[in-house]
Short mmCIF file of C-alpha atoms and ligand atoms in Angstrom, two decimals:
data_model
loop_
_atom_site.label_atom_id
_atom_site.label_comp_id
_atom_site.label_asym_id
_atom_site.label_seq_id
_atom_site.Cartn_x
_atom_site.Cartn_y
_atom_site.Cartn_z
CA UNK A 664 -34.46 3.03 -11.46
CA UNK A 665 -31.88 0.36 -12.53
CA UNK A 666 -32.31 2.14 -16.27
CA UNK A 667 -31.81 4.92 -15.09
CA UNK A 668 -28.60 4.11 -13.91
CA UNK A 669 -27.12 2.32 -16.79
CA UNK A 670 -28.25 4.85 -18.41
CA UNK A 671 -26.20 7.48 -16.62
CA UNK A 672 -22.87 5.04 -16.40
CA UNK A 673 -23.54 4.93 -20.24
CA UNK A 674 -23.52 8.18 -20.85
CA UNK A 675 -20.90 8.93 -18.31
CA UNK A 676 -18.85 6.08 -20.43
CA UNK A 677 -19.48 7.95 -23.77
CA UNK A 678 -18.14 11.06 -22.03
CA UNK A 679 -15.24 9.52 -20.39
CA UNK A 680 -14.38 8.10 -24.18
CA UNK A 681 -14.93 11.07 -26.02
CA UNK A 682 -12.86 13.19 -23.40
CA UNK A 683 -9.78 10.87 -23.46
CA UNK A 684 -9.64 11.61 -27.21
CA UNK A 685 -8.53 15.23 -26.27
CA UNK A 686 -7.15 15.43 -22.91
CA UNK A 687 -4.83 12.90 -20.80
CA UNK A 688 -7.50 11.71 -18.52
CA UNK A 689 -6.58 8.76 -15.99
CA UNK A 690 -6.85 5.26 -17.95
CA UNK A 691 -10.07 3.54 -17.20
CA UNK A 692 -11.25 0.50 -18.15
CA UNK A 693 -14.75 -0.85 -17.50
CA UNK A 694 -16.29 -4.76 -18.27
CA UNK A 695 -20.22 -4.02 -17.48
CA UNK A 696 -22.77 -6.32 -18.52
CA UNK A 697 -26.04 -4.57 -18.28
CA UNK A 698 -27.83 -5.23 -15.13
CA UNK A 699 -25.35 -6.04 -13.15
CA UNK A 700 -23.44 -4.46 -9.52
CA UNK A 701 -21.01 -1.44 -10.96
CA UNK A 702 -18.42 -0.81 -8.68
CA UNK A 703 -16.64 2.31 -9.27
CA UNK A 704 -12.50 1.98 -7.82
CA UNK A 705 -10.07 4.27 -7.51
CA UNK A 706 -6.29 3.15 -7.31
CA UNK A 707 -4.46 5.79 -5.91
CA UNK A 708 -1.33 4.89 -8.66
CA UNK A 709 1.24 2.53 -10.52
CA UNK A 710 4.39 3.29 -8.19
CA UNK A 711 5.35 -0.17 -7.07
CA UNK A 712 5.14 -4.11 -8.13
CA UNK A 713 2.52 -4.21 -4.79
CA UNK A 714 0.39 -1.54 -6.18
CA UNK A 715 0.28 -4.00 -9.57
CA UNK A 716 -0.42 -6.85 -8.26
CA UNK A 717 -3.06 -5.29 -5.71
CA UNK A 718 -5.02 -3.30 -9.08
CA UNK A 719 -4.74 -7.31 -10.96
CA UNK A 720 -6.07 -8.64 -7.77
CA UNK A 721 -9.30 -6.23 -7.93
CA UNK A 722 -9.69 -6.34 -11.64
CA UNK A 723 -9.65 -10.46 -10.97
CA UNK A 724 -11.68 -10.58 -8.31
CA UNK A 725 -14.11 -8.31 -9.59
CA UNK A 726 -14.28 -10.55 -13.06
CA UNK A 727 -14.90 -13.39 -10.92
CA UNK A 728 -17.91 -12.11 -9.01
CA UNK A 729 -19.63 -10.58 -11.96
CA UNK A 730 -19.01 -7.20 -11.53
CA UNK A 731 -18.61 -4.35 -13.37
CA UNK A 732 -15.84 -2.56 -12.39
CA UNK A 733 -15.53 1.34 -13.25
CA UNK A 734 -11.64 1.68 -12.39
CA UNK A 735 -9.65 4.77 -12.82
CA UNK A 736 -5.91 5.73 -11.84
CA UNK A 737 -4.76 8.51 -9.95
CA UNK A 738 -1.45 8.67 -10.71
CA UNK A 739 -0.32 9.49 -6.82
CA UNK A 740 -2.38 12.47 -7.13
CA UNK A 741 -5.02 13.30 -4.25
CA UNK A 742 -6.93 15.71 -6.72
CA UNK A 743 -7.87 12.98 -9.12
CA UNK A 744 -9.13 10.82 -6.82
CA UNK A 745 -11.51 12.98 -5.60
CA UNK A 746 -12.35 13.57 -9.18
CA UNK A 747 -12.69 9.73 -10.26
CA UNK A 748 -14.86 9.35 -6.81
CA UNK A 749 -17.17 12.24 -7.84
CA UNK A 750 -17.55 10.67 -11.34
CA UNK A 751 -18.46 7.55 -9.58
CA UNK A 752 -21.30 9.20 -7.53
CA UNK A 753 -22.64 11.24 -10.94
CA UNK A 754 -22.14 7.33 -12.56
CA UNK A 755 -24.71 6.14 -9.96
CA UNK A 756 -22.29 3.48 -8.98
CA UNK A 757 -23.41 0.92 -6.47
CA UNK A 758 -20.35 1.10 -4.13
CA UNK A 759 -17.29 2.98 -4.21
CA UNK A 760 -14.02 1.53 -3.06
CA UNK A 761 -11.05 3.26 -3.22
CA UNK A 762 -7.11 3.58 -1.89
CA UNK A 763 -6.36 6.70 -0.40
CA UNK A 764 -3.20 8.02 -1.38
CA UNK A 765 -2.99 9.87 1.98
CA UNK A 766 -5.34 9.54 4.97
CA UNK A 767 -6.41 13.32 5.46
CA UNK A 768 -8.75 15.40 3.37
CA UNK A 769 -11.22 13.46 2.67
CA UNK A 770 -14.18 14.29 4.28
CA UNK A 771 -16.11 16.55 1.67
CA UNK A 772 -16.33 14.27 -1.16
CA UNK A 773 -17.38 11.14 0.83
CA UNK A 774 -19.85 13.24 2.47
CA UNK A 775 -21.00 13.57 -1.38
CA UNK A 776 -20.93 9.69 -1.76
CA UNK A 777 -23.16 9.68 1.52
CA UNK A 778 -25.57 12.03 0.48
CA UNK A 779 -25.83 10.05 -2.87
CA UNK A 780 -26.47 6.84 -0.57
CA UNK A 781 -23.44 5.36 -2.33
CA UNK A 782 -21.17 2.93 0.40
CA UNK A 783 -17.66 3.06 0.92
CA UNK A 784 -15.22 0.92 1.27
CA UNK A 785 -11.26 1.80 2.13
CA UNK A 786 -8.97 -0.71 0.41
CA UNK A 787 -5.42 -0.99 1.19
CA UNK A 788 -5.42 2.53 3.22
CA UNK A 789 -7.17 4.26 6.22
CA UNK A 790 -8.40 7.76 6.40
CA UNK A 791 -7.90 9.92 9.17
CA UNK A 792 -11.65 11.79 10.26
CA UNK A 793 -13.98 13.02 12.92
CA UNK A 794 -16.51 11.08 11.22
CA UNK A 795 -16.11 7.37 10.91
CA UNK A 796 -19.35 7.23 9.39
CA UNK A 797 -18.02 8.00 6.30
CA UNK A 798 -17.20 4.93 5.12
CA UNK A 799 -18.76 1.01 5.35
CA UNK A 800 -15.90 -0.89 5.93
CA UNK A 801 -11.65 -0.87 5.83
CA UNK A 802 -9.64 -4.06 4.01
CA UNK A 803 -6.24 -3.66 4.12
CA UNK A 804 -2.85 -4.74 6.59
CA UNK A 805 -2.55 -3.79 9.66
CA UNK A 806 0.43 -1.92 9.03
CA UNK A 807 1.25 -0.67 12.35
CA UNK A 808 1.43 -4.64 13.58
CA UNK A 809 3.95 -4.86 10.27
CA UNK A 810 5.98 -2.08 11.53
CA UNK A 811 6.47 -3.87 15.07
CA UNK A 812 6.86 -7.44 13.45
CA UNK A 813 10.16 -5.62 11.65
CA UNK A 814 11.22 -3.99 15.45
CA UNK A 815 11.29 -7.66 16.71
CA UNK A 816 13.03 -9.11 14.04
CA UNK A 817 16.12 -6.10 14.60
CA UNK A 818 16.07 -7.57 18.41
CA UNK A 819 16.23 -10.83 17.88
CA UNK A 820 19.18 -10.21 14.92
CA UNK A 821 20.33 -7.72 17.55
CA UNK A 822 20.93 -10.00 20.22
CA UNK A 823 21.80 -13.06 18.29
CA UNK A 824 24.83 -10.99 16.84
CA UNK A 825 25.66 -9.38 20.34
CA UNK A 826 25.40 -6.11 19.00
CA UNK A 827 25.43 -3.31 21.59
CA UNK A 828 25.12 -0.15 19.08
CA UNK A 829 23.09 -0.04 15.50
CA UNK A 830 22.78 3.10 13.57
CA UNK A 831 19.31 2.39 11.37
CA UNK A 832 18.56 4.59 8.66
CA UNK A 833 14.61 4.53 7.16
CA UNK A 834 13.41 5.32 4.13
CA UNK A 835 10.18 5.71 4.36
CA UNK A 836 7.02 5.38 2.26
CA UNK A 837 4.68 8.27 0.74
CA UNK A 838 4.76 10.92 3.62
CA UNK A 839 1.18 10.83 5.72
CA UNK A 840 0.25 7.69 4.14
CA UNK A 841 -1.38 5.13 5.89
CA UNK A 842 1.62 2.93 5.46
CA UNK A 843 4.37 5.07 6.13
CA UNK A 844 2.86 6.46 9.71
CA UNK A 845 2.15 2.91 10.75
CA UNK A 846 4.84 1.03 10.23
CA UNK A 847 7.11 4.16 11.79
CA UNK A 848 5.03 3.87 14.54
CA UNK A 849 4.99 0.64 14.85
CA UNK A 850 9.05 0.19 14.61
CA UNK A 851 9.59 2.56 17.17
CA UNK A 852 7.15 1.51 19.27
CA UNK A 853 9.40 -1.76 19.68
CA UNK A 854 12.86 -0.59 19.44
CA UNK A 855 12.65 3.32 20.68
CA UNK A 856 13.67 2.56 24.17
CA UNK A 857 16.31 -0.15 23.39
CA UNK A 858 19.40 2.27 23.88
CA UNK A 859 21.80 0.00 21.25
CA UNK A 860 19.29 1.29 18.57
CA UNK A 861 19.53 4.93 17.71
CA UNK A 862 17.96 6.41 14.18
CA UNK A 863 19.99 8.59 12.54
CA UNK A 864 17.78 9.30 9.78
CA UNK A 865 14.41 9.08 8.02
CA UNK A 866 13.89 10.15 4.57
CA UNK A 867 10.69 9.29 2.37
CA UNK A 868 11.41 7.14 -1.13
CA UNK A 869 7.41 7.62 -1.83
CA UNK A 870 7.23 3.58 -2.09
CA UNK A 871 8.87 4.24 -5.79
CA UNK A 872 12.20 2.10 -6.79
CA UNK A 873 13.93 5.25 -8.27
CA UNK A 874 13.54 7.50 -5.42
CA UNK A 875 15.07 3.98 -3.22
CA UNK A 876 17.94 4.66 -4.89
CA UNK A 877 18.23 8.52 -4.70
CA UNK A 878 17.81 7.52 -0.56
CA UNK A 879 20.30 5.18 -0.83
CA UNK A 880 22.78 7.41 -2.38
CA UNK A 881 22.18 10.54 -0.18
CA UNK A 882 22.31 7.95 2.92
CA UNK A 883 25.74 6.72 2.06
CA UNK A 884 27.07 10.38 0.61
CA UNK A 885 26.40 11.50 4.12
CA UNK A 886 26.88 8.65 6.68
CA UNK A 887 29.36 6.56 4.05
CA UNK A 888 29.24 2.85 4.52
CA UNK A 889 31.02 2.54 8.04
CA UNK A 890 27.83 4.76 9.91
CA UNK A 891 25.13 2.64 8.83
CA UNK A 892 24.39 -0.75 10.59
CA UNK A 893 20.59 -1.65 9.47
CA UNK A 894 18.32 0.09 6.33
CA UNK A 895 14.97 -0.34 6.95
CA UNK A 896 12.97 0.60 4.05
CA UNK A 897 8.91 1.03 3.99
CA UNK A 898 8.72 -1.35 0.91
CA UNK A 899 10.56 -3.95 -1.59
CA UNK A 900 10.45 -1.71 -4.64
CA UNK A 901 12.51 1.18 -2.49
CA UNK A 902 14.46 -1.79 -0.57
CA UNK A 903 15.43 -2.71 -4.35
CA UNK A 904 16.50 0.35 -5.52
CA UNK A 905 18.79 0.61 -2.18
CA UNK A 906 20.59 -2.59 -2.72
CA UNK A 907 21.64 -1.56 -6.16
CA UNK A 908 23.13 1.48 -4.95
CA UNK A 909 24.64 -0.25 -2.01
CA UNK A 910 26.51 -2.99 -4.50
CA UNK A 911 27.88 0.09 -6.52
CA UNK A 912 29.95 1.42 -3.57
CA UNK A 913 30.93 -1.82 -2.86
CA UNK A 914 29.17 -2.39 0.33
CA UNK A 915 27.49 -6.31 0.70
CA UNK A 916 23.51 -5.54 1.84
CA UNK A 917 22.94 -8.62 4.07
CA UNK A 918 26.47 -8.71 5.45
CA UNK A 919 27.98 -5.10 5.65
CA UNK A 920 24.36 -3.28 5.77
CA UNK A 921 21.31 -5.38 7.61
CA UNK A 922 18.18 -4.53 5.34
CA UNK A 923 14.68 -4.65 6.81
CA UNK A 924 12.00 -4.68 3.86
CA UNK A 925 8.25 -4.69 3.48
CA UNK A 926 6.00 -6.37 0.73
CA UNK A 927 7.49 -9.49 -0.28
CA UNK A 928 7.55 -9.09 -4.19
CA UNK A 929 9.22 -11.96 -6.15
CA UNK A 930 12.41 -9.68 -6.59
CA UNK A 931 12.95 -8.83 -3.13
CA UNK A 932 12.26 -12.55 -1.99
CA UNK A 933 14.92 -13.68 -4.70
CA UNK A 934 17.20 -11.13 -2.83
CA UNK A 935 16.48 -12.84 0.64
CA UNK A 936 17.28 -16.44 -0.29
CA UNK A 937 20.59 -14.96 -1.54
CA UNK A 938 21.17 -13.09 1.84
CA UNK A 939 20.81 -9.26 0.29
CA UNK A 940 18.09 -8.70 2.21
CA UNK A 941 18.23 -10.09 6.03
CA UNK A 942 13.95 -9.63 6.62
CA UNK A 943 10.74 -8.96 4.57
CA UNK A 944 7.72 -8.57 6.46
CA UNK A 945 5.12 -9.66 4.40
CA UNK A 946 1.95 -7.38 2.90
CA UNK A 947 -0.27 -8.86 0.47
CA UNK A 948 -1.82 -7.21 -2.12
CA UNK A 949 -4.47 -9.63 -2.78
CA UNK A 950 -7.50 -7.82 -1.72
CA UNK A 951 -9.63 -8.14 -4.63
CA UNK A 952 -11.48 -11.55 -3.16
CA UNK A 953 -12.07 -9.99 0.37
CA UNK A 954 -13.49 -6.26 -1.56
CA UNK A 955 -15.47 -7.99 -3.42
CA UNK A 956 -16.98 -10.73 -1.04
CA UNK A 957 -18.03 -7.27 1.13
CA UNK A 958 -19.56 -5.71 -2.48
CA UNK A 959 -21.62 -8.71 -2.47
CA UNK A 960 -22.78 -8.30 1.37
CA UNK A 961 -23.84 -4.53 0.52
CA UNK A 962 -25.51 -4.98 -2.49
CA UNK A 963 -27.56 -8.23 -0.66
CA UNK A 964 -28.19 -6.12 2.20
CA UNK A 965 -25.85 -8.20 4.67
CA UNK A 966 -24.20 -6.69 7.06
CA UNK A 967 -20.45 -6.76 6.95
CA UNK A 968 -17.48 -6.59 8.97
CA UNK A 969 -16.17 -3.17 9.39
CA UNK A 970 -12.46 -3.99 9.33
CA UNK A 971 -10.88 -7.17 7.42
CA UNK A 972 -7.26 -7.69 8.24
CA UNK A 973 -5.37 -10.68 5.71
CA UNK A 974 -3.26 -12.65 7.72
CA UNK A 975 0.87 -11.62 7.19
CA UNK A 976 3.96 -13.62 7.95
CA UNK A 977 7.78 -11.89 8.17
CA UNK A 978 10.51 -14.03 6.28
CA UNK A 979 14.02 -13.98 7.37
CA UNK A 980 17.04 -14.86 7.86
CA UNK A 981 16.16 -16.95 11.10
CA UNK A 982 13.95 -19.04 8.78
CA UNK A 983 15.02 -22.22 6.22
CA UNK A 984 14.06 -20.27 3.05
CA UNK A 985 14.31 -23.18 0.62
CA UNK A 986 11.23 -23.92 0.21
CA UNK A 987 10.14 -23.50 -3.04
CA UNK A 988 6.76 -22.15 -2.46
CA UNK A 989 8.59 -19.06 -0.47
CA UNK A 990 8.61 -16.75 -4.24
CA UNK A 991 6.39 -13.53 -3.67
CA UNK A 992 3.93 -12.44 -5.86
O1 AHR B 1140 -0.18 0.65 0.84
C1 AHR B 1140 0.60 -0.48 0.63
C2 AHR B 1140 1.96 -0.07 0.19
O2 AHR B 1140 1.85 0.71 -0.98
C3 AHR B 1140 2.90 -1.20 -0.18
O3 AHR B 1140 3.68 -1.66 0.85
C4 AHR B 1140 3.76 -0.50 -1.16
O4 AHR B 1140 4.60 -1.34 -1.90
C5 AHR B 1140 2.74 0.22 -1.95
O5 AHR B 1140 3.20 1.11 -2.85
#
């Protein structure tokens, strides 16, 4: 049986090779050692210094455990996911993880991976179904508690500058991502009935730097400086972008414009020491240890949690940030 399998992944290897020589198929890389687990991941893209550090920490963790890991990139593109997840199931992997770029449409292909007897397990991002059997297990944040941890720090900054009326602009992450509803929800949840906080807009930056800045930009064109009180952005790569803009029209983010932010990437917690961002509530991409410890429990037969949350902090303003250990990833 376990032939039979390598032999498939082999052949499905060949394939893959022989296909990248003539099309521009998502880069995959594989380490397999015969006989051991093959676990087939799909990252849902490359858009943001998280989503790096989150594919290293797989591709580590994976190393470390043994494993075999079948890994293909989707580019932010729901279609090849699927795709990479059905070659995973015609690969005879032995569990599937992957990201989902957005949480609805999912339900035919993992419905495949069932049928195949192939687990699941979510990393980084939820799917929204009827049928919850669908997959094994969910690691990721909780990001709705990371949308309400950035709500609380806006009242406490709120009342400790006696502020009575805060125009907050959001720029939001990949629209209907996991993410992006959660830590809306979560924000508003905490500061929608406050009546000195009103949002005056919400636009998406799809979690990439460039599109932070294109925000940014259109923000200021049509509220100009003086109208905005507080950004809060989705993540640091956006957050990043927005500060660069914000320094070209001359207004000081930290001082002139409070900035909210989401991550914690080395840049962004740079930017915090130096007061251009006032809060970053932290996400951390290091999953790979906590996938793969699960990977292990399948493939043993253990049974295993069915929803791992890593533990988050929020850094700001409020706190001594000179300790040197405070850098991001
Ligand atoms: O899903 C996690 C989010 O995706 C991170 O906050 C963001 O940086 C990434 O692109």
């Amino acid at each position: 049986m376990r032939m039979k399998r390598i032999a498939c992944l082999m052949f499905a290897l060949i394939l893959l090779s022989v296909l990248s020589g003539c099309a521009r198929e998502p880069a995959q890389e594989v380490s397999a050692s015969p006989g051991s687990v093959v676990v087939g991941f799909s990252q849902l893209g490359a858009e943001s210094s998280w989503r790096i550090a989150n594919t290293a920490s797989m591709v580590n963790a994976a190393d470390s455990y043994g494993f075999a890991l079948m890994m293909e990139n989707a580019n932010q593109k729901q279609e090849l996911q699927i795709k990479s997840i059905r070659s995973f199931i015609a690969s005879r992997v032995d569990v599937i993880v992957f990201s989902p770029i957005v949480e609805t449409n999912w339900d035919n292909v993992l419905r495949e991976a069932r049928q195949a007897g192939i687990p699941v397990i979510l990393m980084d991002r939820m799917i929204e179904t009827a049928d919850d059997s669908l997959y094994t297990a969910y690691v990721g944040a909780d990001f709705y508690a990371e949308g309400r941890k950035a709500g609380e720090y806006l009242i406490r900054k709120a009342d400790a500058l006696g502020a009575d009326h805060l125009n907050i602009v959001e720029i939001s992450g990949t629209i209907d991502s996991t993410p992006m509803r959660d830590r809306q929800r979560g924000f508003m949840d905490v500061i929608g009935t406050d009546p000195r906080f009103n949002v005056i807009a919400s636009i998406s930056g799809d979690f990439l730097r460039s599109k932070g800045e294109e925000c940014m930009a259109d923000l200021l064109a049509r509220f100009g400086p003086e109208g905005i009180d507080v950004v809060y952005s989705h993540n640091d790569s956006m957050t990043l972008g927005a500060l660069d803009v914000m320094e070209q029209a001359g207004v000081r983010p930290g001082k002139d414009i409070l900035v909210i932010s989401v991550d914690g990437e080395a840049d962004a917690v740079r930017a915090l020491k130096d007061g251009r961002i006032n809060c970053i509530v932290q996400c951390t991409p290091a999953l790979g240890g906590s996938v793969m410890s699960l990977v292990q429990g399948l493939v043993s037969n253990r049974s295993i949690p069915r929803v791992s949350h890593p533990v988050e902090a929020v850094f700001s303003d409020f706190d001594d940030l000179t300790d040197p250990a405070l850098e991001g990833f």
